[in-house]
Amino acid sequence: MIHLKKISINQLICLVITTQIGAHVLSIPYAESRHTGHDAWMSVLVGGVFSQLVILVIYRLGKRYPTLTFQQYLYQIVGRPIGVMLNFLLALFCAQNCIIVVITFADILHRWVLYETPWIVLVGFSFMMAAYTASSSLRSISTVSQSVLTMIVICAFIITISGMGKGSWLHLLPIGTHGIVAVLKDSVPTFWAYTGFELLLYVFPFVQCKKKIEIFFAMSAANGITTFFYVLITVIVTYNFSEKQIDTITEPMVFILRKFRWPVVQSLDIVFITIWLSVTTATVYTYLFLSARYVANIRKKEINRHSLLVWLIAGLGFVISCFFVDRQRIFRYSDVHNVFSFIVIVVIPTALLFGSILREKVAKG
């Protein structure tokens, strides 16, 4: 069966990082600086801390049922009718994540690189690549993610080198002048950039380890690396642009890459975006895989046509994505998706954890 192949701790770390880091990299810290300005790096850091707290909740939930799949203990906690509904919500959430990543990156490609390429080609190509990989087993996509992580390292090197050109460290000063309230407000949009750690809900029993605490350490390490990467980008952008400039530039990282000149590379921004396509594809194929696995377990008897489910979900996502050529629709869809994301990755796991604790106490009482 498609999900019985275990993955290693290292594969888990790579899988989480490549799922967390997506198209949002190119827009940081535009949304995260609405209230904090040059202190946006603090909001990005706080967003990483919030993510770590949710990781702890999901880990504690999985640890209570170490040998059971998510669907098995979900039905134990809330019963099958409610469990099926929650399972469907998770499938829908993963499918929505696929769509939001594809249309966001396609929008960037359409405006910065492939001006004349039809929108339908951009989103169709993205879903085809992702669906092909997502049709494999969990171990297979984890192995591919290990290779994609190399691309992230290369991109991090490009970002660091190109971002340390003409700028001023004075743009980062004075630190903390906007106040803690502003930092907390801007940490909310930052939190959505860290989504991806919720895959632990599904993969927890399929991670090969001696002690379950290793899973928590692995998740923390992955989230820590993502947090460091986002903070690094935020600092580099703030170093290059003043607070007023950041307030008007929606994709500051692309501007930095475009103005930098290497003797051996022309149009560094195009090179970067091309490489980054593999990273966003990794995010999409992971969510496609998860969405198919959640759908497969909606019925009492598991649906064993994993590849078929992946391509059906990808096809549906492609059809929906074709209606988002207008950027304003993307923004509205993103706002709705953010609210839905909070419910799925924060409210549901927390409620299930407390529900399992309550059931245990009632049983003992």
Coordinates of C-alpha atoms in Angstrom, one line a residue:
M1 CA 0.0 0.0 0.0
I2 CA 1.2 3.5 -0.9
H3 CA 1.6 4.8 2.7
L4 CA 3.3 1.8 4.3
K5 CA 6.8 2.8 3.3
K6 CA 8.6 4.5 6.2
I7 CA 10.7 7.6 5.9
S8 CA 13.8 8.5 7.9
I9 CA 14.3 11.5 10.2
N10 CA 16.5 13.2 7.6
Q11 CA 13.8 12.7 4.9
L12 CA 11.2 14.2 7.3
I13 CA 13.3 17.3 7.8
C14 CA 13.8 17.8 4.0
L15 CA 10.1 17.2 3.4
V16 CA 9.0 19.8 6.0
I17 CA 11.5 22.4 4.8
T18 CA 10.5 22.0 1.1
T19 CA 6.8 22.1 2.0
Q20 CA 7.2 25.3 4.2
I21 CA 9.3 27.3 1.8
G22 CA 7.3 28.2 -1.3
A23 CA 6.5 31.3 -3.5
H24 CA 6.1 33.4 -0.4
V25 CA 9.9 33.9 -0.4
L26 CA 9.8 36.4 -3.2
S27 CA 7.3 38.7 -1.4
I28 CA 8.8 38.7 2.1
P29 CA 8.6 41.1 3.9
Y30 CA 5.9 43.1 2.1
A31 CA 2.9 41.7 4.0
E32 CA 4.9 41.4 7.2
S33 CA 5.9 45.1 7.3
R34 CA 2.5 46.8 7.2
H35 CA 2.7 47.8 10.9
T36 CA 6.3 47.1 11.8
G37 CA 8.2 48.6 8.9
H38 CA 11.9 48.0 9.3
D39 CA 11.2 45.8 12.3
A40 CA 9.5 43.2 10.0
W41 CA 12.3 40.7 10.8
M42 CA 10.9 40.6 14.4
S43 CA 7.4 39.6 13.1
V44 CA 8.9 36.9 10.9
L45 CA 10.8 35.6 13.9
V46 CA 7.6 35.6 16.1
G47 CA 5.7 33.8 13.3
G48 CA 8.3 31.0 13.5
V49 CA 7.8 30.8 17.3
F50 CA 4.0 30.5 16.8
S51 CA 4.6 27.7 14.3
Q52 CA 6.8 25.9 16.8
L53 CA 4.0 26.0 19.4
V54 CA 1.6 24.4 16.9
I55 CA 4.2 21.8 16.0
L56 CA 4.3 20.9 19.7
V57 CA 0.5 20.5 19.8
I58 CA 0.5 18.2 16.7
Y59 CA 3.4 16.2 18.1
R60 CA 1.7 15.7 21.5
L61 CA -1.4 14.6 19.6
G62 CA 0.5 12.1 17.5
K63 CA 2.5 10.8 20.4
R64 CA -0.8 9.8 22.2
Y65 CA -1.5 7.4 19.3
P66 CA 2.0 6.5 18.0
T67 CA 1.0 3.4 16.1
L68 CA -2.3 4.7 14.6
T69 CA -2.8 6.7 11.5
F70 CA -4.5 10.1 11.7
Q71 CA -7.8 8.8 10.5
Q72 CA -7.8 5.9 12.9
Y73 CA -7.4 8.0 16.1
L74 CA -9.5 10.8 14.6
Y75 CA -12.5 8.4 14.5
Q76 CA -11.7 7.2 18.0
I77 CA -11.8 10.8 19.4
V78 CA -14.8 12.3 17.7
G79 CA -16.6 9.4 16.1
R80 CA -16.9 8.5 12.4
P81 CA -19.5 11.1 11.2
I82 CA -17.6 14.1 12.5
G83 CA -14.3 12.4 11.7
V84 CA -15.2 12.0 8.1
M85 CA -16.1 15.7 7.9
L86 CA -12.8 16.7 9.5
N87 CA -10.9 14.4 7.2
F88 CA -12.6 15.9 4.2
L89 CA -11.7 19.4 5.5
L90 CA -8.0 18.4 5.7
A91 CA -8.2 17.0 2.1
L92 CA -9.8 20.3 1.0
F93 CA -7.2 22.3 2.8
C94 CA -4.3 20.5 1.1
A95 CA -6.0 20.9 -2.3
Q96 CA -6.4 24.6 -1.6
N97 CA -2.8 24.9 -0.7
C98 CA -1.8 23.4 -4.0
I99 CA -4.0 26.0 -5.8
I100 CA -2.7 29.0 -3.8
V101 CA 1.0 28.0 -4.4
V102 CA 0.4 27.4 -8.1
I103 CA -1.5 30.6 -8.9
T104 CA 0.8 32.7 -6.7
F105 CA 4.0 31.5 -8.5
A106 CA 2.3 31.5 -11.9
D107 CA 1.3 35.2 -11.3
I108 CA 5.0 36.0 -10.6
L109 CA 6.2 34.1 -13.6
H110 CA 3.6 35.8 -15.8
R111 CA 4.5 39.3 -14.6
W112 CA 8.3 38.9 -14.4
V113 CA 9.5 36.3 -16.9
L114 CA 6.9 34.7 -19.2
Y115 CA 4.9 37.7 -20.3
E116 CA 3.4 36.2 -23.4
T117 CA 2.8 32.7 -22.1
P118 CA -0.9 31.9 -21.6
W119 CA -2.0 31.5 -18.0
I120 CA -3.5 28.1 -18.7
V121 CA -0.1 26.8 -19.8
L122 CA 1.6 28.1 -16.6
V123 CA -0.8 26.5 -14.2
G124 CA -1.2 23.4 -16.3
F125 CA 2.6 22.8 -16.4
S126 CA 2.9 23.2 -12.6
F127 CA 0.1 20.8 -11.9
M128 CA 1.4 18.2 -14.3
M129 CA 4.9 18.2 -12.8
A130 CA 3.5 18.0 -9.3
A131 CA 1.0 15.3 -10.0
Y132 CA 3.6 13.1 -11.6
T133 CA 5.7 13.2 -8.4
A134 CA 2.8 13.0 -6.0
S135 CA 1.6 9.7 -7.6
S136 CA 4.6 8.0 -5.9
S137 CA 5.0 6.8 -2.3
L138 CA 5.7 8.9 0.7
R139 CA 9.3 7.7 0.7
S140 CA 9.7 8.5 -3.0
I141 CA 8.6 12.1 -2.6
S142 CA 10.7 12.5 0.5
T143 CA 13.7 11.4 -1.5
V144 CA 12.9 13.9 -4.2
S145 CA 12.6 16.6 -1.5
Q146 CA 16.2 15.8 -0.4
S147 CA 17.3 16.8 -3.9
V148 CA 15.1 19.9 -4.0
L149 CA 16.7 21.0 -0.7
T150 CA 20.0 21.4 -2.7
M151 CA 18.2 24.0 -4.9
I152 CA 17.1 25.9 -1.8
V153 CA 20.7 26.0 -0.6
I154 CA 21.8 27.3 -4.0
C155 CA 19.1 30.0 -3.9
A156 CA 20.0 31.0 -0.4
F157 CA 23.6 31.5 -1.6
I158 CA 22.3 33.6 -4.6
I159 CA 20.1 35.7 -2.3
T160 CA 22.9 36.3 0.2
I161 CA 25.5 37.3 -2.4
S162 CA 23.2 39.5 -4.4
G163 CA 21.6 41.1 -1.4
M164 CA 24.9 42.3 0.2
G165 CA 25.5 44.9 -2.5
K166 CA 24.7 48.6 -2.2
G167 CA 22.5 49.1 0.9
S168 CA 22.6 50.5 4.4
W169 CA 22.4 48.8 7.8
L170 CA 20.9 52.0 9.1
H171 CA 17.6 50.9 7.5
L172 CA 17.3 48.4 10.3
L173 CA 17.7 51.0 13.0
P174 CA 16.3 51.9 15.5
I175 CA 15.3 48.4 16.5
G176 CA 11.9 47.9 18.2
T177 CA 10.5 51.4 17.7
H178 CA 7.1 50.2 16.4
G179 CA 6.2 48.3 19.5
I180 CA 5.2 44.7 20.4
V181 CA 1.6 45.2 19.3
A182 CA 2.7 46.0 15.8
V183 CA 5.1 43.1 15.8
L184 CA 2.3 40.7 16.8
K185 CA -0.1 42.1 14.2
D186 CA 2.4 41.5 11.4
S187 CA 3.3 38.1 12.7
V188 CA -0.1 36.8 11.6
P189 CA 0.5 37.0 7.8
T190 CA 4.0 35.6 8.6
F191 CA 2.5 32.5 10.2
W192 CA 0.9 31.5 6.8
A193 CA 4.3 31.4 5.3
Y194 CA 5.3 28.6 7.7
T195 CA 2.4 26.3 6.8
G196 CA 3.7 22.8 5.9
F197 CA 4.5 21.5 9.3
E198 CA 0.9 20.2 9.6
L199 CA 2.0 17.3 7.4
L200 CA 3.1 15.7 10.6
L201 CA -0.6 14.9 11.3
Y202 CA -0.4 12.3 8.5
V203 CA 3.3 11.2 8.5
F204 CA 3.8 10.8 12.3
P205 CA 3.4 7.0 12.4
F206 CA 5.4 6.5 9.2
V207 CA 8.6 8.1 10.5
Q208 CA 11.3 5.5 11.3
C209 CA 13.0 6.4 14.6
K210 CA 14.1 4.9 17.9
K211 CA 12.3 7.4 20.1
K212 CA 9.3 9.5 19.1
I213 CA 11.0 12.6 20.6
E214 CA 13.3 12.5 17.6
I215 CA 10.3 13.5 15.5
F216 CA 9.8 16.6 17.5
F217 CA 13.5 17.5 17.3
A218 CA 13.4 17.0 13.5
M219 CA 10.3 19.1 13.1
S220 CA 11.9 21.8 15.3
A221 CA 15.1 21.7 13.3
A222 CA 13.2 22.0 10.0
N223 CA 11.0 24.9 11.3
G224 CA 14.2 26.6 12.7
I225 CA 15.9 26.4 9.3
T226 CA 12.9 27.9 7.6
T227 CA 12.6 30.6 10.2
F228 CA 16.3 31.5 9.8
F229 CA 15.9 31.6 6.0
Y230 CA 12.9 33.9 6.2
V231 CA 14.6 36.2 8.7
L232 CA 17.7 36.3 6.5
I233 CA 15.6 37.4 3.5
T234 CA 13.8 40.0 5.6
V235 CA 17.1 41.5 6.9
I236 CA 18.6 41.5 3.3
V237 CA 15.5 43.3 1.9
T238 CA 15.5 45.8 4.7
Y239 CA 19.2 46.4 4.2
N240 CA 18.5 47.2 0.5
F241 CA 15.4 49.2 0.8
S242 CA 14.1 52.0 3.1
E243 CA 10.8 51.6 5.0
K244 CA 8.9 53.7 2.4
Q245 CA 10.3 51.6 -0.5
I246 CA 9.4 48.3 1.2
D247 CA 5.8 49.7 1.7
T248 CA 5.4 49.9 -2.1
I249 CA 7.4 46.9 -3.5
T250 CA 5.4 43.7 -3.4
E251 CA 8.2 41.4 -4.6
P252 CA 11.4 43.1 -3.2
M253 CA 13.6 40.0 -3.6
V254 CA 13.0 40.1 -7.4
F255 CA 14.1 43.7 -7.5
I256 CA 17.3 42.9 -5.6
L257 CA 18.1 40.1 -8.0
R258 CA 17.4 42.1 -11.1
K259 CA 19.6 45.1 -10.1
F260 CA 22.6 42.8 -9.2
R261 CA 25.2 42.1 -11.9
W262 CA 27.4 39.1 -12.1
P263 CA 30.1 38.9 -14.8
V264 CA 29.1 35.3 -15.7
V265 CA 25.3 35.6 -15.3
Q266 CA 22.8 37.8 -17.0
S267 CA 19.3 38.4 -15.7
L268 CA 19.9 36.8 -12.3
D269 CA 16.3 37.2 -11.3
I270 CA 15.2 35.0 -14.2
V271 CA 17.8 32.3 -13.2
F272 CA 16.6 32.4 -9.6
I273 CA 12.9 32.2 -10.5
T274 CA 13.6 29.3 -12.8
I275 CA 15.5 27.4 -10.1
W276 CA 12.8 28.3 -7.6
L277 CA 10.2 26.6 -9.8
S278 CA 11.5 23.2 -8.5
V279 CA 11.0 24.4 -4.9
T280 CA 7.4 25.5 -5.4
T281 CA 6.7 22.3 -7.3
A282 CA 7.9 20.4 -4.2
T283 CA 5.4 22.2 -2.0
V284 CA 2.6 21.4 -4.5
Y285 CA 3.4 17.7 -4.9
T286 CA 3.5 17.3 -1.1
Y287 CA 0.1 18.8 -0.7
L288 CA -1.3 16.9 -3.6
F289 CA 0.0 13.6 -2.1
L290 CA -1.6 14.5 1.3
S291 CA -4.9 15.6 -0.2
A292 CA -5.1 12.2 -2.1
R293 CA -4.3 10.3 1.1
Y294 CA -7.0 12.1 3.1
V295 CA -9.6 11.5 0.3
A296 CA -8.5 7.8 0.2
N297 CA -9.5 7.3 3.8
I298 CA -12.9 9.0 3.8
R299 CA -14.6 5.7 3.2
K300 CA -14.5 2.8 5.7
K301 CA -12.5 0.8 3.2
E302 CA -9.4 2.7 2.0
I303 CA -9.4 3.6 -1.7
N304 CA -6.3 2.0 -3.2
R305 CA -6.2 4.1 -6.4
H306 CA -3.7 6.7 -5.1
S307 CA -2.4 7.7 -8.5
L308 CA -5.9 8.2 -9.9
L309 CA -6.9 10.3 -6.9
V310 CA -3.8 12.5 -7.3
W311 CA -4.5 13.2 -11.0
L312 CA -8.2 13.9 -10.3
I313 CA -7.4 16.4 -7.6
A314 CA -4.7 18.0 -9.8
G315 CA -7.2 18.2 -12.6
L316 CA -9.8 19.9 -10.4
G317 CA -7.1 22.3 -9.1
F318 CA -6.0 23.1 -12.6
V319 CA -9.6 24.0 -13.6
I320 CA -10.1 26.2 -10.6
S321 CA -6.7 27.9 -11.1
C322 CA -7.7 28.9 -14.7
F323 CA -10.1 31.4 -13.2
F324 CA -7.4 33.3 -11.2
V325 CA -5.8 35.4 -14.0
D326 CA -7.0 38.5 -12.2
R327 CA -4.6 39.3 -9.3
Q328 CA -7.4 40.7 -7.2
R329 CA -9.1 37.3 -7.2
I330 CA -5.8 35.8 -6.0
F331 CA -5.7 38.3 -3.1
R332 CA -9.3 37.6 -2.1
Y333 CA -8.8 33.8 -2.4
S334 CA -5.7 34.1 -0.3
D335 CA -7.6 35.9 2.5
V336 CA -10.2 33.2 2.6
H337 CA -7.6 30.5 2.5
N338 CA -5.7 32.1 5.4
V339 CA -8.8 31.9 7.7
F340 CA -9.4 28.3 6.6
S341 CA -5.8 27.5 7.3
F342 CA -6.0 28.8 10.9
I343 CA -9.0 26.5 11.5
V344 CA -7.4 23.4 10.0
I345 CA -3.8 23.7 11.3
V346 CA -4.4 25.4 14.7
V347 CA -8.0 24.9 15.9
I348 CA -8.6 21.3 14.8
P349 CA -5.4 19.8 16.2
T350 CA -5.7 21.7 19.4
A351 CA -9.4 20.6 19.8
L352 CA -8.4 17.0 19.0
L353 CA -5.6 17.0 21.6
F354 CA -7.9 18.3 24.3
G355 CA -10.6 15.9 23.2
S356 CA -8.3 13.0 23.5
I357 CA -7.1 14.1 27.0
L358 CA -10.7 14.5 28.1
R359 CA -11.8 11.1 26.8
E360 CA -8.8 9.5 28.6
K361 CA -9.9 11.2 31.9
V362 CA -13.5 10.2 31.5
A363 CA -12.4 6.6 30.8
K364 CA -10.3 6.5 33.9
G365 CA -12.9 8.2 36.0

